[in-house]
mmCIF file of C-alpha atoms and ligand atoms in Angstrom:
data_model
loop_
_atom_site.group_PDB
_atom_site.id
_atom_site.type_symbol
_atom_site.label_atom_id
_atom_site.label_comp_id
_atom_site.label_asym_id
_atom_site.label_seq_id
_atom_site.Cartn_x
_atom_site.Cartn_y
_atom_site.Cartn_z
ATOM 1 C CA MET A 1 0.031 0.043 -0.005
ATOM 2 C CA GLN A 2 1.212 3.510 -0.876
ATOM 3 C CA SER A 3 2.159 5.160 2.254
ATOM 4 C CA GLU A 4 0.312 8.575 3.185
ATOM 5 C CA PRO A 5 2.080 11.946 2.381
ATOM 6 C CA PRO A 6 3.206 13.423 5.612
ATOM 7 C CA VAL A 7 0.883 16.319 5.665
ATOM 8 C CA PRO A 8 -1.631 15.094 8.372
ATOM 9 C CA ALA A 9 1.620 14.836 10.718
ATOM 10 C CA LEU A 10 2.293 18.299 10.068
ATOM 11 C CA MET A 11 -1.191 19.630 10.749
ATOM 12 C CA ALA A 12 -1.510 17.488 13.946
ATOM 13 C CA ARG A 13 1.273 19.716 15.284
ATOM 14 C CA ARG A 14 -0.701 22.709 14.746
ATOM 15 C CA PHE A 15 -2.888 21.936 17.690
ATOM 16 C CA GLN A 16 -2.425 22.648 21.364
ATOM 17 C CA ASN A 17 -0.076 20.239 23.379
ATOM 18 C CA VAL A 18 1.023 18.263 20.411
ATOM 19 C CA ASP A 19 4.801 18.239 20.704
ATOM 20 C CA ASP A 20 5.782 15.282 18.590
ATOM 21 C CA VAL A 21 3.876 12.768 16.379
ATOM 22 C CA VAL A 22 4.605 9.283 16.772
ATOM 23 C CA LEU A 23 2.090 7.706 14.428
ATOM 24 C CA VAL A 24 -0.379 8.914 11.782
ATOM 25 C CA GLU A 25 -2.666 6.300 10.095
ATOM 26 C CA PRO A 26 -5.641 6.808 8.013
ATOM 27 C CA PHE A 27 -9.065 6.182 9.900
ATOM 28 C CA ARG A 28 -12.137 5.157 8.079
ATOM 29 C CA ALA A 29 -14.945 7.228 9.367
ATOM 30 C CA GLY A 30 -17.912 8.463 7.023
ATOM 31 C CA HIS A 31 -18.296 9.252 3.333
ATOM 32 C CA ILE A 32 -17.253 13.104 3.394
ATOM 33 C CA ASN A 33 -14.144 14.054 5.416
ATOM 34 C CA ASP A 34 -10.700 12.699 5.685
ATOM 35 C CA SER A 35 -9.646 11.238 8.892
ATOM 36 C CA TYR A 36 -6.493 10.135 10.722
ATOM 37 C CA ARG A 37 -5.780 8.470 14.083
ATOM 38 C CA VAL A 38 -2.805 10.152 15.522
ATOM 39 C CA GLU A 39 -0.474 9.232 18.316
ATOM 40 C CA ALA A 40 1.277 12.311 19.668
ATOM 41 C CA GLY A 41 3.695 13.326 22.751
ATOM 42 C CA THR A 42 1.940 15.766 24.778
ATOM 43 C CA PRO A 43 3.140 17.702 28.234
ATOM 44 C CA ALA A 44 0.887 14.769 29.895
ATOM 45 C CA GLY A 45 2.522 11.908 27.931
ATOM 46 C CA THR A 46 1.641 10.014 24.691
ATOM 47 C CA ARG A 47 -2.203 10.731 23.627
ATOM 48 C CA VAL A 48 -4.255 9.660 20.710
ATOM 49 C CA PHE A 49 -6.307 11.939 18.682
ATOM 50 C CA LEU A 50 -8.769 12.146 15.700
ATOM 51 C CA LEU A 51 -7.474 14.270 13.050
ATOM 52 C CA GLN A 52 -9.649 15.392 10.412
ATOM 53 C CA ARG A 53 -9.499 17.480 7.145
ATOM 54 C CA ILE A 54 -12.857 18.936 6.740
ATOM 55 C CA ASN A 55 -14.173 18.685 3.197
ATOM 56 C CA THR A 56 -14.986 22.332 2.507
ATOM 57 C CA ALA A 57 -16.651 21.507 -0.982
ATOM 58 C CA ILE A 58 -19.550 20.342 1.139
ATOM 59 C CA PHE A 59 -19.016 22.289 4.444
ATOM 60 C CA THR A 60 -18.216 25.594 2.986
ATOM 61 C CA ARG A 61 -18.411 27.369 6.171
ATOM 62 C CA PRO A 62 -15.885 25.530 8.555
ATOM 63 C CA VAL A 63 -15.774 28.267 11.203
ATOM 64 C CA GLU A 64 -19.559 28.414 11.605
ATOM 65 C CA LEU A 65 -19.298 24.557 11.619
ATOM 66 C CA MET A 66 -16.885 24.519 14.283
ATOM 67 C CA GLU A 67 -18.713 26.962 16.200
ATOM 68 C CA ASN A 68 -21.716 24.733 16.476
ATOM 69 C CA ILE A 69 -19.759 21.816 17.407
ATOM 70 C CA GLN A 70 -17.663 23.832 20.066
ATOM 71 C CA ARG A 71 -20.882 25.373 21.633
ATOM 72 C CA SER A 72 -22.708 21.872 21.777
ATOM 73 C CA THR A 73 -20.025 19.656 23.138
ATOM 74 C CA ALA A 74 -18.963 22.121 26.081
ATOM 75 C CA HIS A 75 -22.772 22.140 26.829
ATOM 76 C CA ILE A 76 -23.307 18.510 26.894
ATOM 77 C CA ALA A 77 -20.032 17.985 28.767
ATOM 78 C CA ALA A 78 -21.162 20.531 31.401
ATOM 79 C CA ARG A 79 -24.370 18.772 31.839
ATOM 80 C CA LEU A 80 -22.675 15.414 32.135
ATOM 81 C CA ARG A 81 -20.246 16.450 34.737
ATOM 82 C CA ALA A 82 -23.068 18.197 36.656
ATOM 83 C CA ALA A 83 -24.885 14.957 36.641
ATOM 84 C CA ARG A 84 -21.816 13.190 37.697
ATOM 85 C CA ALA A 85 -22.065 10.812 34.775
ATOM 86 C CA PRO A 86 -19.657 7.752 35.182
ATOM 87 C CA ASP A 87 -16.966 7.673 32.299
ATOM 88 C CA ALA A 88 -18.023 11.306 31.183
ATOM 89 C CA ASP A 89 -14.897 11.882 28.973
ATOM 90 C CA ARG A 90 -15.814 8.793 26.757
ATOM 91 C CA LYS A 91 -19.515 10.190 26.480
ATOM 92 C CA CYS A 92 -18.843 13.219 24.472
ATOM 93 C CA LEU A 93 -16.558 14.470 21.759
ATOM 94 C CA ARG A 94 -13.955 17.009 23.174
ATOM 95 C CA VAL A 95 -12.434 19.545 20.605
ATOM 96 C CA ILE A 96 -8.647 19.963 20.582
ATOM 97 C CA PRO A 97 -8.150 23.679 19.957
ATOM 98 C CA ALA A 98 -5.334 24.742 17.520
ATOM 99 C CA ARG A 99 -2.430 26.625 18.725
ATOM 100 C CA THR A 100 -4.167 29.854 17.592
ATOM 101 C CA GLY A 101 -6.796 29.019 20.214
ATOM 102 C CA ASP A 102 -9.430 28.615 17.277
ATOM 103 C CA PRO A 103 -11.518 25.338 17.129
ATOM 104 C CA ALA A 104 -10.079 24.390 13.718
ATOM 105 C CA TYR A 105 -6.711 25.286 11.882
ATOM 106 C CA ARG A 106 -6.724 26.877 8.437
ATOM 107 C CA ALA A 107 -3.509 25.611 6.830
ATOM 108 C CA PRO A 108 -1.543 28.028 4.170
ATOM 109 C CA ASN A 109 -2.953 26.025 1.254
ATOM 110 C CA GLY A 110 -6.527 26.821 2.350
ATOM 111 C CA SER A 111 -7.346 23.265 3.845
ATOM 112 C CA TRP A 112 -9.156 23.247 6.955
ATOM 113 C CA TRP A 113 -8.228 20.700 9.957
ATOM 114 C CA ARG A 114 -9.803 19.768 13.085
ATOM 115 C CA MET A 115 -8.925 17.473 16.035
ATOM 116 C CA TYR A 116 -10.809 15.754 18.668
ATOM 117 C CA ALA A 117 -9.272 13.547 21.552
ATOM 118 C CA PHE A 118 -9.649 9.836 20.455
ATOM 119 C CA ILE A 119 -12.120 7.967 22.312
ATOM 120 C CA GLU A 120 -10.261 4.897 23.135
ATOM 121 C CA ASN A 121 -11.585 1.189 23.319
ATOM 122 C CA SER A 122 -14.515 2.049 21.286
ATOM 123 C CA ARG A 123 -15.987 0.618 17.796
ATOM 124 C CA CYS A 124 -18.549 1.677 15.297
ATOM 125 C CA ARG A 125 -20.770 -0.652 13.493
ATOM 126 C CA LEU A 126 -21.742 -0.201 9.988
ATOM 127 C CA ALA A 127 -24.935 -2.071 10.346
ATOM 128 C CA ALA A 128 -27.274 -3.217 12.976
ATOM 129 C CA ASP A 129 -26.385 -6.557 14.437
ATOM 130 C CA SER A 130 -28.525 -7.018 17.197
ATOM 131 C CA ALA A 131 -31.657 -5.748 18.879
ATOM 132 C CA ALA A 132 -29.463 -4.951 22.094
ATOM 133 C CA LEU A 133 -27.217 -2.685 19.978
ATOM 134 C CA VAL A 134 -30.213 -1.026 18.474
ATOM 135 C CA GLU A 135 -31.645 -0.213 21.818
ATOM 136 C CA PHE A 136 -28.410 1.302 23.244
ATOM 137 C CA ALA A 137 -28.101 3.500 20.062
ATOM 138 C CA GLY A 138 -31.685 4.601 19.966
ATOM 139 C CA ALA A 139 -31.215 5.436 23.767
ATOM 140 C CA ALA A 140 -28.123 7.257 22.943
ATOM 141 C CA PHE A 141 -29.241 9.762 20.333
ATOM 142 C CA GLY A 142 -32.406 10.181 22.574
ATOM 143 C CA GLU A 143 -30.202 11.271 25.268
ATOM 144 C CA PHE A 144 -27.905 13.269 22.929
ATOM 145 C CA LEU A 145 -31.075 15.283 21.931
ATOM 146 C CA SER A 146 -32.372 15.711 25.458
ATOM 147 C CA LEU A 147 -28.837 17.094 26.667
ATOM 148 C CA LEU A 148 -28.959 19.595 23.908
ATOM 149 C CA SER A 149 -32.552 20.613 24.240
ATOM 150 C CA ASP A 150 -31.733 23.436 26.784
ATOM 151 C CA LEU A 151 -28.785 24.628 24.683
ATOM 152 C CA PRO A 152 -28.976 28.332 25.281
ATOM 153 C CA PRO A 153 -29.293 31.172 22.249
ATOM 154 C CA PRO A 154 -28.275 32.017 19.923
ATOM 155 C CA ARG A 155 -29.751 29.344 17.325
ATOM 156 C CA LEU A 156 -27.219 27.293 15.781
ATOM 157 C CA HIS A 157 -25.800 28.235 12.432
ATOM 158 C CA GLU A 158 -27.586 26.358 9.299
ATOM 159 C CA VAL A 159 -24.452 24.566 8.421
ATOM 160 C CA ILE A 160 -25.930 23.374 5.114
ATOM 161 C CA PRO A 161 -29.128 25.254 4.348
ATOM 162 C CA GLY A 162 -32.082 22.980 3.056
ATOM 163 C CA PHE A 163 -30.351 19.840 4.457
ATOM 164 C CA HIS A 164 -33.468 17.838 5.020
ATOM 165 C CA ASP A 165 -35.522 19.892 2.538
ATOM 166 C CA THR A 166 -36.890 16.559 0.879
ATOM 167 C CA ARG A 167 -38.500 18.421 -2.054
ATOM 168 C CA GLN A 168 -35.445 20.144 -2.938
ATOM 169 C CA ARG A 169 -33.543 16.862 -2.833
ATOM 170 C CA LEU A 170 -35.997 15.554 -5.282
ATOM 171 C CA ALA A 171 -35.753 18.512 -7.458
ATOM 172 C CA ALA A 172 -32.090 17.886 -7.636
ATOM 173 C CA LEU A 173 -32.622 14.393 -8.546
ATOM 174 C CA GLU A 174 -34.837 15.546 -11.447
ATOM 175 C CA THR A 175 -32.041 17.933 -12.631
ATOM 176 C CA ALA A 176 -29.538 15.041 -12.587
ATOM 177 C CA VAL A 177 -32.181 12.874 -14.593
ATOM 178 C CA SER A 178 -32.532 15.451 -17.258
ATOM 179 C CA ARG A 179 -28.525 16.458 -17.275
ATOM 180 C CA ASN A 180 -27.658 12.492 -17.178
ATOM 181 C CA VAL A 181 -23.886 13.644 -17.308
ATOM 182 C CA ALA A 182 -22.587 10.062 -16.637
ATOM 183 C CA GLY A 183 -24.925 8.582 -19.124
ATOM 184 C CA ARG A 184 -26.638 6.262 -16.345
ATOM 185 C CA ALA A 185 -30.377 7.243 -16.404
ATOM 186 C CA GLY A 186 -31.406 4.708 -18.941
ATOM 187 C CA ALA A 187 -30.105 2.013 -16.667
ATOM 188 C CA VAL A 188 -31.865 3.330 -13.449
ATOM 189 C CA ALA A 189 -35.388 3.864 -15.025
ATOM 190 C CA ASP A 190 -37.036 1.552 -12.512
ATOM 191 C CA GLU A 191 -35.502 3.319 -9.384
ATOM 192 C CA ILE A 192 -36.435 7.023 -10.967
ATOM 193 C CA ARG A 193 -39.779 5.815 -11.605
ATOM 194 C CA PHE A 194 -40.310 4.111 -8.099
ATOM 195 C CA LEU A 195 -38.978 7.436 -6.503
ATOM 196 C CA ARG A 196 -41.325 9.718 -8.581
ATOM 197 C CA SER A 197 -44.220 7.414 -7.628
ATOM 198 C CA ARG A 198 -43.557 8.086 -3.988
ATOM 199 C CA SER A 199 -43.055 11.765 -4.384
ATOM 200 C CA ARG A 200 -45.838 12.547 -1.783
ATOM 201 C CA LEU A 201 -43.148 11.752 0.887
ATOM 202 C CA ALA A 202 -41.030 14.566 -0.159
ATOM 203 C CA GLY A 203 -43.515 17.238 1.436
ATOM 204 C CA ALA A 204 -44.562 15.030 4.494
ATOM 205 C CA LEU A 205 -42.279 16.775 7.072
ATOM 206 C CA ALA A 206 -42.366 20.216 5.692
ATOM 207 C CA ASP A 207 -46.202 20.035 5.969
ATOM 208 C CA LEU A 208 -45.961 19.083 9.541
ATOM 209 C CA ARG A 209 -43.752 21.730 10.306
ATOM 210 C CA GLN A 210 -45.710 24.446 8.300
ATOM 211 C CA ARG A 211 -48.944 23.362 9.942
ATOM 212 C CA GLY A 212 -47.096 23.739 13.287
ATOM 213 C CA ALA A 213 -47.503 20.179 14.328
ATOM 214 C CA VAL A 214 -43.872 19.628 14.995
ATOM 215 C CA SER A 215 -41.209 22.448 15.795
ATOM 216 C CA GLU A 216 -37.545 23.161 15.283
ATOM 217 C CA ARG A 217 -35.042 21.902 17.690
ATOM 218 C CA VAL A 218 -31.429 21.366 17.798
ATOM 219 C CA ALA A 219 -30.884 17.971 15.771
ATOM 220 C CA HIS A 220 -27.958 15.667 14.791
ATOM 221 C CA ASN A 221 -29.275 15.351 11.131
ATOM 222 C CA ASP A 222 -27.210 12.162 10.671
ATOM 223 C CA ALA A 223 -28.418 9.891 13.201
ATOM 224 C CA LYS A 224 -27.037 6.539 11.771
ATOM 225 C CA ILE A 225 -25.909 3.538 13.396
ATOM 226 C CA SER A 226 -22.232 4.246 12.603
ATOM 227 C CA ASN A 227 -22.215 7.555 14.260
ATOM 228 C CA VAL A 228 -22.621 5.964 17.495
ATOM 229 C CA LEU A 229 -19.505 4.485 19.136
ATOM 230 C CA VAL A 230 -19.851 1.354 21.329
ATOM 231 C CA ASP A 231 -17.560 0.208 24.176
ATOM 232 C CA ALA A 232 -15.310 -2.304 22.814
ATOM 233 C CA GLN A 233 -15.771 -4.767 25.927
ATOM 234 C CA THR A 234 -19.542 -4.165 26.756
ATOM 235 C CA GLY A 235 -21.047 -3.310 23.384
ATOM 236 C CA GLU A 236 -23.058 -0.724 25.218
ATOM 237 C CA ALA A 237 -23.336 2.728 23.393
ATOM 238 C CA LEU A 238 -20.777 5.288 24.677
ATOM 239 C CA CYS A 239 -20.794 8.456 22.649
ATOM 240 C CA VAL A 240 -22.709 10.347 19.629
ATOM 241 C CA VAL A 241 -19.910 11.265 16.921
ATOM 242 C CA ASP A 242 -19.900 13.162 13.670
ATOM 243 C CA LEU A 243 -21.362 16.581 14.725
ATOM 244 C CA ASP A 244 -21.059 18.084 11.320
ATOM 245 C CA THR A 245 -24.751 18.495 10.569
ATOM 246 C CA LEU A 246 -25.690 19.511 14.013
ATOM 247 C CA MET A 247 -28.162 22.338 13.445
ATOM 248 C CA PRO A 248 -31.754 23.307 13.797
ATOM 249 C CA GLY A 249 -33.671 20.487 12.538
ATOM 250 C CA LEU A 250 -36.616 18.077 13.158
ATOM 251 C CA VAL A 251 -36.378 15.171 15.739
ATOM 252 C CA LEU A 252 -38.402 13.303 13.395
ATOM 253 C CA SER A 253 -35.524 13.591 10.820
ATOM 254 C CA ASP A 254 -33.162 12.005 13.346
ATOM 255 C CA PHE A 255 -35.364 9.268 14.341
ATOM 256 C CA GLY A 256 -35.932 8.610 10.648
ATOM 257 C CA ASP A 257 -32.188 8.177 10.219
ATOM 258 C CA MET A 258 -32.160 5.693 13.101
ATOM 259 C CA VAL A 259 -35.034 3.714 11.262
ATOM 260 C CA ARG A 260 -33.182 3.858 7.946
ATOM 261 C CA SER A 261 -29.863 2.499 9.600
ATOM 262 C CA MET A 262 -31.075 0.327 12.473
ATOM 263 C CA THR A 263 -34.084 -1.625 11.375
ATOM 264 C CA CYS A 264 -32.293 -4.156 8.833
ATOM 265 C CA MET A 265 -29.158 -6.007 9.057
ATOM 266 C CA ALA A 266 -27.925 -5.321 5.888
ATOM 267 C CA ALA A 267 -25.246 -2.666 5.042
ATOM 268 C CA GLU A 268 -26.328 0.680 3.456
ATOM 269 C CA ASP A 269 -24.220 -0.606 0.280
ATOM 270 C CA GLU A 270 -25.111 -4.216 0.440
ATOM 271 C CA PRO A 271 -24.915 -5.331 -3.379
ATOM 272 C CA ASP A 272 -27.785 -7.799 -2.964
ATOM 273 C CA ALA A 273 -30.856 -5.705 -2.182
ATOM 274 C CA SER A 274 -32.946 -8.647 -1.470
ATOM 275 C CA ARG A 275 -31.115 -9.183 1.778
ATOM 276 C CA VAL A 276 -32.550 -6.062 3.057
ATOM 277 C CA LYS A 277 -35.389 -7.198 5.513
ATOM 278 C CA LEU A 278 -37.319 -5.084 7.835
ATOM 279 C CA ARG A 279 -36.725 -6.488 11.368
ATOM 280 C CA LEU A 280 -39.603 -5.609 13.400
ATOM 281 C CA ASP A 281 -37.944 -6.704 16.757
ATOM 282 C CA PHE A 282 -35.064 -4.006 15.937
ATOM 283 C CA PHE A 283 -37.629 -1.343 15.263
ATOM 284 C CA GLU A 284 -39.308 -2.235 18.589
ATOM 285 C CA SER A 285 -35.965 -1.989 20.440
ATOM 286 C CA LEU A 286 -35.112 1.207 18.612
ATOM 287 C CA ALA A 287 -38.525 2.883 19.738
ATOM 288 C CA ARG A 288 -37.944 1.468 23.308
ATOM 289 C CA GLY A 289 -34.531 2.903 23.608
ATOM 290 C CA PHE A 290 -35.396 6.179 21.955
ATOM 291 C CA LEU A 291 -38.503 6.841 23.795
ATOM 292 C CA ARG A 292 -37.007 5.875 27.072
ATOM 293 C CA THR A 293 -34.538 8.876 26.991
ATOM 294 C CA THR A 294 -36.797 11.335 25.186
ATOM 295 C CA ARG A 295 -39.821 10.834 27.454
ATOM 296 C CA ASP A 296 -39.736 14.441 28.742
ATOM 297 C CA LEU A 297 -38.710 15.959 25.201
ATOM 298 C CA LEU A 298 -41.206 14.600 22.618
ATOM 299 C CA SER A 299 -44.377 16.274 22.251
ATOM 300 C CA PRO A 300 -47.423 13.958 21.416
ATOM 301 C CA ALA A 301 -47.303 15.042 17.704
ATOM 302 C CA GLU A 302 -43.785 14.206 17.456
ATOM 303 C CA ARG A 303 -44.284 10.772 18.856
ATOM 304 C CA VAL A 304 -47.331 10.100 16.723
ATOM 305 C CA HIS A 305 -45.157 11.022 13.594
ATOM 306 C CA LEU A 306 -42.234 9.083 14.306
ATOM 307 C CA VAL A 307 -42.925 6.570 11.781
ATOM 308 C CA ASP A 308 -43.458 9.052 9.036
ATOM 309 C CA GLY A 309 -39.670 10.438 9.667
ATOM 310 C CA GLY A 310 -38.525 6.762 9.149
ATOM 311 C CA GLN A 311 -40.334 6.640 5.579
ATOM 312 C CA VAL A 312 -39.356 10.177 4.521
ATOM 313 C CA ILE A 313 -35.549 9.960 5.539
ATOM 314 C CA THR A 314 -35.134 6.611 3.822
ATOM 315 C CA TYR A 315 -36.636 7.989 0.921
ATOM 316 C CA GLU A 316 -34.650 11.163 0.884
ATOM 317 C CA GLN A 317 -31.570 9.040 1.308
ATOM 318 C CA ALA A 318 -32.628 6.971 -1.695
ATOM 319 C CA VAL A 319 -33.037 10.310 -3.648
ATOM 320 C CA ARG A 320 -29.833 11.472 -2.666
ATOM 321 C CA PHE A 321 -27.693 8.437 -3.375
ATOM 322 C CA LEU A 322 -29.430 8.159 -6.790
ATOM 323 C CA THR A 323 -28.698 11.751 -7.799
ATOM 324 C CA ASP A 324 -25.068 11.104 -6.851
ATOM 325 C CA TYR A 325 -24.969 8.108 -9.109
ATOM 326 C CA LEU A 326 -26.528 10.037 -12.021
ATOM 327 C CA ASN A 327 -24.092 13.007 -11.393
ATOM 328 C CA GLY A 328 -21.182 10.254 -11.794
ATOM 329 C CA ASP A 329 -20.177 9.864 -8.079
ATOM 330 C CA THR A 330 -19.107 13.419 -6.973
ATOM 331 C CA TYR A 331 -20.603 13.758 -3.627
ATOM 332 C CA TYR A 332 -20.318 10.524 -1.694
ATOM 333 C CA ARG A 333 -17.167 8.750 -1.350
ATOM 334 C CA THR A 334 -17.144 5.537 -3.016
ATOM 335 C CA THR A 335 -14.638 2.525 -3.135
ATOM 336 C CA ARG A 336 -16.099 0.440 -5.963
ATOM 337 C CA PRO A 337 -18.287 1.023 -9.244
ATOM 338 C CA ASP A 338 -21.929 1.110 -8.784
ATOM 339 C CA GLN A 339 -21.698 1.573 -4.864
ATOM 340 C CA ASN A 340 -24.044 4.531 -5.028
ATOM 341 C CA LEU A 341 -26.357 2.430 -7.183
ATOM 342 C CA ASP A 342 -26.336 -0.349 -4.568
ATOM 343 C CA ARG A 343 -26.920 2.294 -2.010
ATOM 344 C CA THR A 344 -29.849 3.436 -3.705
ATOM 345 C CA ARG A 345 -31.482 0.160 -3.956
ATOM 346 C CA THR A 346 -31.045 -0.780 -0.166
ATOM 347 C CA GLN A 347 -32.718 2.363 0.553
ATOM 348 C CA ILE A 348 -35.652 1.745 -1.943
ATOM 349 C CA ARG A 349 -36.155 -1.867 -0.670
ATOM 350 C CA LEU A 350 -36.327 -0.644 3.045
ATOM 351 C CA LEU A 351 -38.497 1.734 2.193
ATOM 352 C CA GLU A 352 -40.922 -0.573 0.571
ATOM 353 C CA GLU A 353 -40.653 -2.590 3.696
ATOM 354 C CA LEU A 354 -41.344 0.355 5.871
ATOM 355 C CA LEU A 355 -44.513 1.348 3.914
ATOM 356 C CA SER A 356 -45.848 -2.215 3.740
ATOM 357 C CA HIS A 357 -45.469 -2.657 7.484
ATOM 358 C CA GLU A 358 -46.811 0.911 8.163
ATOM 359 C CA GLN A 359 -49.689 -0.095 10.554
ATOM 360 C CA GLU A 360 -47.544 -2.536 12.631
ATOM 361 C CA LEU A 361 -44.756 0.054 13.085
ATOM 362 C CA ARG A 362 -47.365 2.548 14.388
ATOM 363 C CA ARG A 363 -48.870 0.152 16.747
ATOM 364 C CA ILE A 364 -45.317 -0.546 18.126
ATOM 365 C CA VAL A 365 -44.657 3.036 18.750
ATOM 366 C CA GLU A 366 -48.246 3.393 20.296
ATOM 367 C CA CYS A 367 -47.488 0.477 22.720
ATOM 368 C CA ALA A 368 -43.807 1.271 23.453
ATOM 369 C CA HIS A 369 -43.086 2.904 26.783
HETATM 370 C C1 GN1 B 401 -23.101 11.476 4.757
HETATM 371 O O1 GN1 B 401 -20.104 11.481 5.901
HETATM 372 P P1 GN1 B 401 -21.188 10.855 6.609
HETATM 373 O O2 GN1 B 401 -21.169 9.450 6.394
HETATM 374 O O3 GN1 B 401 -21.148 11.065 8.081
HETATM 375 C C2 GN1 B 401 -24.136 12.511 4.768
HETATM 376 C C3 GN1 B 401 -25.326 12.248 5.233
HETATM 377 C C4 GN1 B 401 -26.043 10.778 4.912
HETATM 378 C C5 GN1 B 401 -24.941 9.731 5.154
HETATM 379 C C6 GN1 B 401 -25.339 8.482 4.568
HETATM 380 C C7 GN1 B 401 -23.061 15.995 4.970
HETATM 381 O O4 GN1 B 401 -22.669 11.196 6.085
HETATM 382 O O5 GN1 B 401 -26.578 13.112 5.087
HETATM 383 O O6 GN1 B 401 -27.219 10.501 5.395
HETATM 384 O O7 GN1 B 401 -23.764 9.974 4.486
HETATM 385 N N1 GN1 B 401 -23.628 13.901 5.261
HETATM 386 C C8 GN1 B 401 -23.605 14.929 4.416
HETATM 387 O O8 GN1 B 401 -24.787 7.341 5.154
HETATM 388 O O9 GN1 B 401 -24.189 14.861 3.252
HETATM 389 MG MG1 MG B 402 -22.309 12.886 8.650
#
């Protein structure tokens, strides 16, 4: 394997207390930013960090992004301390400031870097593999939202405006279909037809919001299974990570991402979509875990519409993956051909399952406590 250029090691030294860098290795995390695990000497001894180069093609306002993260993590850490939560250091990301004192570092070539303390002895799962994991993860996201529910003003920055505007996402798909830059539209006619036939879903959450049935809160906006670290020994959820899309949003979108990523065992990019099977037992565990930690948070209307969140976000994600496939894979990182098509198909298959089992899912939420 080709070795990494030394740039990340140089960047790590731009952060407070990093004296010398012992080891830098690429770290697999997410589809967007580049991540590295760094071991470095500090005045307190060798420490491990997660260094990330922020993808500024997508996150065009890194200063605002980091201000959101800085304020939110400080708030969560203070609340955990006040509650004397055990193991509090491993339950919230901690931003390491740059030597300048800023929460991120802008390199002379214009690239943006940030660093977190690495959460040791933790793992992330790319797919749900047990009802117990799903319950832990649902509870962890619920607790995360609860801890942020009293974040003092000002309102967080909208890091990516219209991020969960599903109608706008569908419009972007239509543009991609008509431009057809990668020449793939003919081959995905079935997928396009399916998503058009379900276009009602694109307005569902926006309508609820417009009617005043649900309102804005601080939301994670990428509440998928791989964004919860679990303890390597106990398998219990430890820490919610990937705070890049933390901004005003809907709790229904977050629960929707949990449904999307935790109610079937197949990976998001499983090439055989027939392996995508809705696990009602996983959904029940998810609802139980999430409702346990959001009892005081959710309004009756939010609770009633949790199942809608699952449908809409799964739909939106299918639309986004297919758009990227049609655009020639320019947004999501891919490691093999047709990965975005496989991703599209798993989401479509799961959506079909969520729609055909809608009544059972609603009953599970009604009965969960
Ligand atoms: C992207 O980079 P990552 O894996 O955290 C995306 C999410 C999608 C997700 C699908 C900024 O997140 O919206 O739901 O992929 N993030 C952005 O796995 O677009
Ligand atoms: Mg993300």
